[in-house]
Amino acid sequence: MSALPGSAAPVDGARADRAPLALDGEPRFAWRGVMLDVARRFRPLPDLYRFVDLVAAHGLNVLQLHLTDDQGWRFEVPRYPRLTEVGARRSGTQVGHGPASTVDDVPHEGWYSQEDLRELVRYAGERGIRVVPEVDVPGHATAILAAYPEFGVGGADAVRERIGEPWKRFGVSDELLNVEDATVAFVCDVLDDVCDVFDSDVVGFGGDEVRKDRWRDDPRTQELMAERGIADEGELQAWFLGRVADHLAAQGRRVVGWDEMLEGGARGIPADAVVASWRGPVGAELGARTGHDVVLCPDLWTYLDYRQSDAATEPIPVGTVLSIEDVATFDPVPADAPAWYADRIVGVQANVWCEHLDTRDRLDYAVFPRLGAFAEVAWNGGPLDWADFATRLPGYLAWLGERGADFRPLDGPRPDQQRPGVPGVPRSREERLAELARLTASLAE
Ligand code: ACM
């Protein structure tokens, strides 16, 4: 397990500011992560440094930066300047969620230079945090295609006609990269720069929510599949990710990908790939059974953009209810888990998707104080004794307040933390469980 963070980066004890949480002894997991989505919402660098400080204070040691998505590309790549010239700016953004949502006309833009990120990596490393970069392919690619339509499906002219700029809407787009050798080479070029900037031995290549309709309907994609002996689009996804993973392996890096990377069989996915299991237990079990290390980030316990109560006052309520008490019940590796499973669970991660977290205060509202409960689970390995945690909560909230974190009060949002009139799409746990069963059915077979 030496390749995963945990022991690698030294913590500068003099500067480490620890939150008053139960983080004693040796941590249970080597990977104690938070993923921050800077693709949908660019954060100024000072906010990232502050976030690193807060994450380090929670005893966490991985910051996964989700650098690219349909809505924006945030990583400078000199060989492909349009990625940031075009892909880092959109002219408006969806407000709210679901059919009643609207789109504003407020431009949103920003990207990080390679030097910015090198410095961030150094700063985080001094605080015991490994920054794991993520470039999301082959789906979630609208920002890439706005910049370089030749990498899309159906020919550059058609893609240019469909896509003029990064996506202003949220959801799962049907745009994705084509599977030409030149497109794989482009992704590998980008990842060469990623490897140059980030010293993490684990690099994210996304792989989630790939809608394959365009591949299925495109004669050229079908021709390439036939030439390569690829039976279906699921296998094609595995082929694509396998090519990228092989390239990273040649650079001495392991890949981490969302659990969809196991769709289409393990064809081409290196044995040392890390599976980030977000859609219930199925991906984690398959990943572990096929010998992969697994990081658990099940949405029902670790998606910090999900609503914190079912009160009407929660701002833009999405997902299922995930209260701080719910986070505290997260039991990553139950006591009766078989060894073949337990031994492969190398970590846990909280994911902070930022569709609706447009300011630093809204980010704080989503993250704190739930991150305190998550951090104790990550450190100690099991669900919290709520009565015990509750006695410590006031001290933790005071600590957050002293650091200017605009956390959610335990009894609900203050008026200025609400978003009256902005629609969300709250979901029940039952609905989500049914959806997860459907989404992961091909993994369960
Ligand atoms: C994900 O939530 N799309 C990984």
Short mmCIF file of C-alpha atoms in Angstrom, two decimals, residues 72-437:
data_model
loop_
_atom_site.label_atom_id
_atom_site.label_comp_id
_atom_site.label_asym_id
_atom_site.label_seq_id
_atom_site.Cartn_x
_atom_site.Cartn_y
_atom_site.Cartn_z
CA GLY A 72 -15.52 24.11 -17.58
CA TRP A 73 -11.87 23.20 -18.06
CA ARG A 74 -9.52 24.61 -15.41
CA PHE A 75 -6.03 23.26 -16.17
CA GLU A 76 -3.53 25.11 -18.38
CA VAL A 77 -2.17 22.98 -21.23
CA PRO A 78 0.17 25.07 -23.41
CA ARG A 79 -0.03 22.62 -26.32
CA TYR A 80 -3.81 23.01 -26.40
CA PRO A 81 -4.40 26.68 -25.55
CA ARG A 82 -8.07 26.65 -26.50
CA LEU A 83 -8.80 24.36 -23.55
CA THR A 84 -8.47 27.42 -21.32
CA GLU A 85 -9.18 30.16 -23.90
CA VAL A 86 -12.53 28.60 -24.80
CA GLY A 87 -13.13 25.75 -22.36
CA ALA A 88 -12.71 27.80 -19.18
CA ARG A 89 -15.53 30.26 -19.88
CA ARG A 90 -19.28 29.91 -20.13
CA SER A 91 -21.71 32.73 -20.70
CA GLY A 92 -24.28 31.66 -18.14
CA THR A 93 -25.17 29.02 -15.60
CA GLN A 94 -28.19 26.98 -14.61
CA VAL A 95 -29.96 28.32 -11.53
CA GLY A 96 -31.64 25.62 -9.50
CA HIS A 97 -32.26 22.02 -10.45
CA GLY A 98 -34.89 20.14 -12.42
CA PRO A 99 -37.49 21.20 -14.96
CA ALA A 100 -38.24 24.52 -13.22
CA SER A 101 -34.59 25.60 -13.26
CA THR A 102 -33.55 28.62 -15.33
CA VAL A 103 -30.27 29.84 -16.84
CA ASP A 104 -28.71 33.17 -15.92
CA ASP A 105 -26.54 35.28 -18.20
CA VAL A 106 -23.66 35.80 -15.81
CA PRO A 107 -20.35 34.73 -17.38
CA HIS A 108 -18.30 32.30 -15.29
CA GLU A 109 -14.64 31.73 -16.02
CA GLY A 110 -11.27 30.87 -14.58
CA TRP A 111 -8.38 28.43 -14.85
CA TYR A 112 -5.22 27.56 -12.99
CA SER A 113 -1.79 27.95 -14.52
CA GLN A 114 0.58 25.02 -14.18
CA GLU A 115 2.69 27.16 -11.87
CA ASP A 116 -0.37 27.92 -9.67
CA LEU A 117 -1.02 24.24 -9.27
CA ARG A 118 2.61 23.28 -8.67
CA GLU A 119 2.64 25.72 -5.81
CA LEU A 120 -0.65 24.39 -4.46
CA VAL A 121 0.69 20.83 -4.61
CA ARG A 122 3.78 21.90 -2.68
CA TYR A 123 1.73 23.77 -0.06
CA ALA A 124 -0.67 20.86 0.37
CA GLY A 125 2.20 18.36 0.58
CA GLU A 126 3.72 20.28 3.46
CA ARG A 127 0.44 19.81 5.27
CA GLY A 128 0.25 16.10 4.63
CA ILE A 129 -2.16 16.33 1.73
CA ARG A 130 -1.73 14.64 -1.61
CA VAL A 131 -3.49 16.52 -4.42
CA VAL A 132 -4.93 13.94 -6.80
CA PRO A 133 -5.76 15.57 -10.14
CA GLU A 134 -8.73 14.37 -12.16
CA VAL A 135 -9.34 14.91 -15.87
CA ASP A 136 -12.75 13.47 -16.67
CA VAL A 137 -12.98 11.50 -19.94
CA PRO A 138 -14.49 10.24 -22.19
CA GLY A 139 -17.82 11.68 -20.99
CA HIS A 140 -18.31 15.02 -19.22
CA ALA A 141 -16.38 16.42 -22.19
CA THR A 142 -18.42 19.40 -23.44
CA ALA A 143 -15.77 21.96 -22.43
CA ILE A 144 -13.14 20.00 -24.39
CA LEU A 145 -15.41 19.81 -27.41
CA ALA A 146 -16.21 23.53 -27.32
CA ALA A 147 -12.47 24.09 -27.65
CA TYR A 148 -11.57 21.22 -29.99
CA PRO A 149 -14.66 19.92 -31.81
CA GLU A 150 -12.54 17.47 -33.81
CA PHE A 151 -12.43 15.25 -30.72
CA GLY A 152 -16.22 14.84 -30.68
CA VAL A 153 -18.51 12.33 -32.37
CA GLY A 154 -19.89 13.00 -35.83
CA GLY A 155 -17.22 15.27 -37.30
CA ALA A 156 -15.90 18.66 -36.24
CA ASP A 157 -18.50 20.68 -38.16
CA ALA A 158 -21.40 18.85 -36.58
CA VAL A 159 -19.88 19.13 -33.10
CA ARG A 160 -19.21 22.85 -33.61
CA GLU A 161 -22.82 23.29 -34.56
CA ARG A 162 -24.03 21.47 -31.45
CA ILE A 163 -21.57 23.01 -29.00
CA GLY A 164 -20.49 26.62 -28.92
CA GLU A 165 -19.21 26.83 -25.37
CA PRO A 166 -19.02 24.80 -22.15
CA TRP A 167 -22.39 23.60 -20.96
CA LYS A 168 -24.52 26.08 -19.06
CA ARG A 169 -26.83 23.31 -17.86
CA PHE A 170 -26.21 20.61 -15.24
CA GLY A 171 -26.93 16.90 -15.55
CA VAL A 172 -25.47 14.16 -17.67
CA SER A 173 -24.72 15.33 -21.20
CA ASP A 174 -24.77 12.97 -24.17
CA GLU A 175 -21.61 14.57 -25.57
CA LEU A 176 -18.45 12.49 -25.32
CA LEU A 177 -15.08 12.09 -26.98
CA ASN A 178 -14.71 10.05 -30.13
CA VAL A 179 -12.38 7.05 -30.13
CA GLU A 180 -9.96 8.00 -32.88
CA ASP A 181 -6.29 7.33 -32.13
CA ALA A 182 -5.71 11.10 -32.37
CA THR A 183 -8.20 11.70 -29.58
CA VAL A 184 -6.60 9.15 -27.30
CA ALA A 185 -3.27 10.80 -28.10
CA PHE A 186 -4.71 14.19 -27.13
CA VAL A 187 -5.87 12.85 -23.75
CA CYS A 188 -2.44 11.29 -23.20
CA ASP A 189 -0.74 14.61 -24.07
CA VAL A 190 -2.89 16.39 -21.51
CA LEU A 191 -2.12 13.75 -18.90
CA ASP A 192 1.61 14.16 -19.58
CA ASP A 193 1.24 17.76 -18.44
CA VAL A 194 -0.88 16.65 -15.47
CA CYS A 195 1.91 14.26 -14.46
CA ASP A 196 4.41 17.05 -14.82
CA VAL A 197 2.53 19.29 -12.42
CA PHE A 198 1.12 16.83 -9.88
CA ASP A 199 3.45 14.51 -8.00
CA SER A 200 0.62 12.20 -6.92
CA ASP A 201 1.26 8.61 -7.93
CA VAL A 202 -2.48 8.27 -8.42
CA VAL A 203 -4.13 10.26 -11.22
CA GLY A 204 -7.86 10.47 -11.92
CA PHE A 205 -9.22 9.78 -15.41
CA GLY A 206 -12.91 10.10 -14.62
CA GLY A 207 -14.89 7.54 -16.55
CA ASP A 208 -18.25 8.29 -14.94
CA GLU A 209 -21.68 8.71 -16.50
CA VAL A 210 -20.66 8.00 -20.07
CA ARG A 211 -23.81 8.10 -22.20
CA LYS A 212 -22.97 5.96 -25.16
CA ASP A 213 -25.81 6.77 -27.56
CA ARG A 214 -23.62 8.85 -29.85
CA TRP A 215 -21.04 6.05 -30.07
CA ARG A 216 -23.81 3.58 -30.86
CA ASP A 217 -25.35 5.75 -33.57
CA ASP A 218 -22.13 6.88 -35.25
CA PRO A 219 -20.96 4.83 -38.29
CA ARG A 220 -17.30 5.83 -37.84
CA THR A 221 -17.29 4.72 -34.19
CA GLN A 222 -18.87 1.43 -35.19
CA GLU A 223 -16.25 0.99 -37.91
CA LEU A 224 -13.43 1.56 -35.40
CA MET A 225 -15.02 -0.91 -32.99
CA ALA A 226 -15.19 -3.56 -35.72
CA GLU A 227 -11.54 -2.93 -36.69
CA ARG A 228 -10.47 -3.31 -33.07
CA GLY A 229 -12.64 -6.33 -32.36
CA ILE A 230 -14.69 -4.52 -29.75
CA ALA A 231 -18.12 -6.06 -29.24
CA ASP A 232 -20.15 -3.26 -27.67
CA GLU A 233 -20.00 0.28 -26.34
CA GLY A 234 -19.38 -0.86 -22.77
CA GLU A 235 -16.27 -2.66 -23.94
CA LEU A 236 -15.34 0.42 -25.97
CA GLN A 237 -15.41 2.53 -22.82
CA ALA A 238 -13.12 0.00 -21.11
CA TRP A 239 -10.84 0.06 -24.17
CA PHE A 240 -10.62 3.85 -24.07
CA LEU A 241 -9.88 3.99 -20.36
CA GLY A 242 -7.44 1.11 -20.71
CA ARG A 243 -5.43 3.01 -23.34
CA VAL A 244 -5.28 6.05 -21.07
CA ALA A 245 -4.43 3.97 -18.01
CA ASP A 246 -1.62 2.21 -19.90
CA HIS A 247 -0.19 5.57 -20.84
CA LEU A 248 -0.27 6.70 -17.23
CA ALA A 249 1.25 3.41 -16.11
CA ALA A 250 4.16 4.08 -18.46
CA GLN A 251 4.69 7.30 -16.49
CA GLY A 252 4.73 5.35 -13.25
CA ARG A 253 1.23 6.47 -12.25
CA ARG A 254 -1.78 4.50 -11.14
CA VAL A 255 -5.25 5.58 -12.17
CA VAL A 256 -8.24 6.21 -9.98
CA GLY A 257 -11.57 6.15 -11.76
CA TRP A 258 -15.23 6.16 -10.86
CA ASP A 259 -16.76 2.69 -10.60
CA GLU A 260 -18.14 2.89 -14.15
CA MET A 261 -14.62 2.01 -15.27
CA LEU A 262 -15.46 -1.60 -14.45
CA GLU A 263 -18.31 -1.61 -16.99
CA GLY A 264 -17.54 -3.61 -20.09
CA GLY A 265 -15.30 -5.96 -18.15
CA ALA A 266 -11.87 -5.26 -16.76
CA ARG A 267 -10.41 -5.35 -20.30
CA GLY A 268 -7.41 -3.10 -20.38
CA ILE A 269 -7.81 -1.64 -16.91
CA PRO A 270 -4.53 -2.20 -15.09
CA ALA A 271 -4.60 -4.38 -12.01
CA ASP A 272 -3.33 -1.52 -9.87
CA ALA A 273 -6.15 0.87 -10.87
CA VAL A 274 -8.03 2.27 -7.89
CA VAL A 275 -11.82 2.13 -8.01
CA ALA A 276 -13.72 5.08 -6.52
CA SER A 277 -17.02 3.44 -5.67
CA TRP A 278 -19.83 5.99 -5.55
CA ARG A 279 -22.94 4.11 -6.69
CA GLY A 280 -23.63 1.85 -3.75
CA PRO A 281 -21.70 -1.30 -2.85
CA VAL A 282 -21.72 -3.11 -6.22
CA GLY A 283 -18.67 -1.40 -7.75
CA ALA A 284 -16.73 -1.73 -4.51
CA GLU A 285 -17.44 -5.46 -4.33
CA LEU A 286 -16.57 -6.08 -7.97
CA GLY A 287 -13.45 -3.93 -7.68
CA ALA A 288 -12.30 -5.75 -4.56
CA ARG A 289 -13.13 -9.18 -5.98
CA THR A 290 -11.10 -8.46 -9.11
CA GLY A 291 -8.12 -7.40 -7.03
CA HIS A 292 -8.40 -3.62 -7.20
CA ASP A 293 -7.88 -1.20 -4.38
CA VAL A 294 -11.10 0.62 -3.61
CA VAL A 295 -11.92 4.04 -2.21
CA LEU A 296 -15.47 4.20 -0.88
CA CYS A 297 -17.47 7.34 -1.59
CA PRO A 298 -21.09 6.12 -1.64
CA ASP A 299 -23.34 9.04 -2.45
CA LEU A 300 -25.85 8.19 0.28
CA TRP A 301 -23.20 8.84 2.97
CA THR A 302 -20.50 11.02 1.44
CA TYR A 303 -21.98 13.42 -1.16
CA LEU A 304 -21.79 16.72 0.65
CA ASP A 305 -23.84 18.53 -1.99
CA TYR A 306 -26.86 16.47 -0.96
CA ARG A 307 -29.47 18.24 1.17
CA GLN A 308 -28.96 18.25 4.91
CA SER A 309 -32.58 17.90 5.97
CA ASP A 310 -35.97 17.62 4.35
CA ALA A 311 -36.98 21.11 5.49
CA ALA A 312 -38.23 23.44 2.77
CA THR A 313 -35.60 25.95 3.86
CA GLU A 314 -32.64 23.88 2.64
CA PRO A 315 -31.01 25.77 -0.25
CA ILE A 316 -31.61 24.14 -3.69
CA PRO A 317 -32.33 20.71 -2.23
CA VAL A 318 -30.82 17.90 -4.31
CA GLY A 319 -30.18 14.25 -3.62
CA THR A 320 -31.33 12.35 -0.60
CA VAL A 321 -31.26 13.70 2.95
CA LEU A 322 -27.72 13.47 4.28
CA SER A 323 -27.68 15.01 7.74
CA ILE A 324 -24.61 15.11 9.92
CA GLU A 325 -26.18 12.27 11.91
CA ASP A 326 -26.43 10.26 8.67
CA VAL A 327 -22.77 10.87 7.86
CA ALA A 328 -21.94 9.64 11.36
CA THR A 329 -23.60 6.28 10.59
CA PHE A 330 -21.25 5.58 7.64
CA ASP A 331 -19.75 2.14 8.23
CA PRO A 332 -17.20 1.64 5.45
CA VAL A 333 -16.12 -1.87 6.35
CA PRO A 334 -18.63 -3.59 8.63
CA ALA A 335 -17.20 -5.97 11.21
CA ASP A 336 -18.59 -9.01 9.36
CA ALA A 337 -17.08 -8.03 5.99
CA PRO A 338 -14.99 -10.82 4.46
CA ALA A 339 -11.22 -10.34 4.41
CA TRP A 340 -11.05 -10.30 0.58
CA TYR A 341 -13.21 -7.17 0.77
CA ALA A 342 -11.85 -5.51 3.91
CA ASP A 343 -8.26 -5.82 2.71
CA ARG A 344 -9.01 -3.97 -0.51
CA ILE A 345 -10.75 -0.94 1.00
CA VAL A 346 -7.91 1.52 1.13
CA GLY A 347 -9.90 4.58 1.88
CA VAL A 348 -12.96 6.74 2.01
CA GLN A 349 -13.71 10.04 0.35
CA ALA A 350 -16.31 12.80 0.68
CA ASN A 351 -17.27 14.32 -2.66
CA VAL A 352 -18.22 17.97 -2.98
CA TRP A 353 -19.95 18.56 -6.31
CA CYS A 354 -20.40 22.26 -6.85
CA GLU A 355 -23.30 22.75 -9.27
CA HIS A 356 -25.15 24.77 -6.65
CA LEU A 357 -22.26 25.91 -4.46
CA ASP A 358 -21.41 29.12 -6.23
CA THR A 359 -19.72 31.03 -3.42
CA ARG A 360 -17.26 30.23 -0.67
CA ASP A 361 -20.00 30.56 1.93
CA ARG A 362 -22.25 28.11 0.11
CA LEU A 363 -19.34 25.69 -0.10
CA ASP A 364 -18.80 26.07 3.64
CA TYR A 365 -22.49 25.49 4.27
CA ALA A 366 -22.38 22.17 2.42
CA VAL A 367 -19.09 20.97 3.85
CA PHE A 368 -19.25 21.96 7.52
CA PRO A 369 -19.94 20.57 10.00
CA ARG A 370 -20.60 17.32 8.10
CA LEU A 371 -16.91 17.02 7.27
CA GLY A 372 -16.18 16.71 11.00
CA ALA A 373 -18.26 13.55 11.26
CA PHE A 374 -16.79 12.21 8.02
CA ALA A 375 -13.25 12.90 9.23
CA GLU A 376 -13.79 10.86 12.38
CA VAL A 377 -15.19 7.96 10.34
CA ALA A 378 -12.21 8.21 7.98
CA TRP A 379 -9.74 8.24 10.83
CA ASN A 380 -11.32 5.65 13.11
CA GLY A 381 -12.85 3.43 10.45
CA GLY A 382 -16.39 3.04 11.69
CA PRO A 383 -19.63 4.78 12.55
CA LEU A 384 -19.57 7.31 15.36
CA ASP A 385 -21.11 7.02 18.77
CA TRP A 386 -23.51 9.90 18.21
CA ALA A 387 -24.04 10.67 21.90
CA ASP A 388 -20.30 11.01 22.34
CA PHE A 389 -19.85 13.03 19.15
CA ALA A 390 -22.71 15.33 20.15
CA THR A 391 -20.94 16.30 23.36
CA ARG A 392 -17.92 17.35 21.29
CA LEU A 393 -19.88 19.13 18.56
CA PRO A 394 -20.16 22.53 20.29
CA GLY A 395 -16.37 22.72 20.63
CA TYR A 396 -15.96 21.76 16.98
CA LEU A 397 -18.51 24.34 15.83
CA ALA A 398 -16.74 27.00 17.87
CA TRP A 399 -13.45 26.01 16.22
CA LEU A 400 -15.07 26.31 12.77
CA GLY A 401 -16.49 29.70 13.69
CA GLU A 402 -13.09 30.95 14.83
CA ARG A 403 -11.73 30.07 11.40
CA GLY A 404 -14.51 31.91 9.62
CA ALA A 405 -16.15 28.77 8.23
CA ASP A 406 -19.76 29.64 7.46
CA PHE A 407 -21.09 26.26 8.58
CA ARG A 408 -24.70 25.14 8.64
CA PRO A 409 -26.22 25.67 12.08
CA LEU A 410 -27.47 22.41 13.54
CA ASP A 411 -31.05 23.67 13.57
CA GLY A 412 -31.06 24.66 9.91
CA PRO A 413 -29.98 27.42 7.56
CA ARG A 414 -30.01 31.07 8.55
CA PRO A 415 -32.18 33.20 6.25
CA ASP A 416 -29.14 34.32 4.24
CA GLN A 417 -28.13 30.69 3.72
CA GLN A 418 -31.46 29.82 2.11
CA ARG A 419 -32.36 30.14 -1.59
CA PRO A 420 -36.08 30.87 -1.51
CA GLY A 421 -37.76 30.33 -4.85
CA VAL A 422 -34.81 28.51 -6.46
CA PRO A 423 -36.02 25.01 -7.30
CA GLY A 424 -34.25 21.79 -6.39
CA VAL A 425 -35.01 18.10 -6.91
CA PRO A 426 -35.20 16.37 -3.56
CA ARG A 427 -35.22 12.61 -3.73
CA SER A 428 -36.12 9.86 -1.33
CA ARG A 429 -33.67 7.20 -0.30
CA GLU A 430 -35.96 4.56 -1.81
CA GLU A 431 -35.96 6.31 -5.18
CA ARG A 432 -32.20 6.63 -5.18
CA LEU A 433 -31.65 3.02 -4.11
CA ALA A 434 -33.86 1.85 -6.97
CA GLU A 435 -31.93 4.04 -9.39
CA LEU A 436 -28.58 2.78 -8.10
CA ALA A 437 -29.73 -0.82 -8.56
#
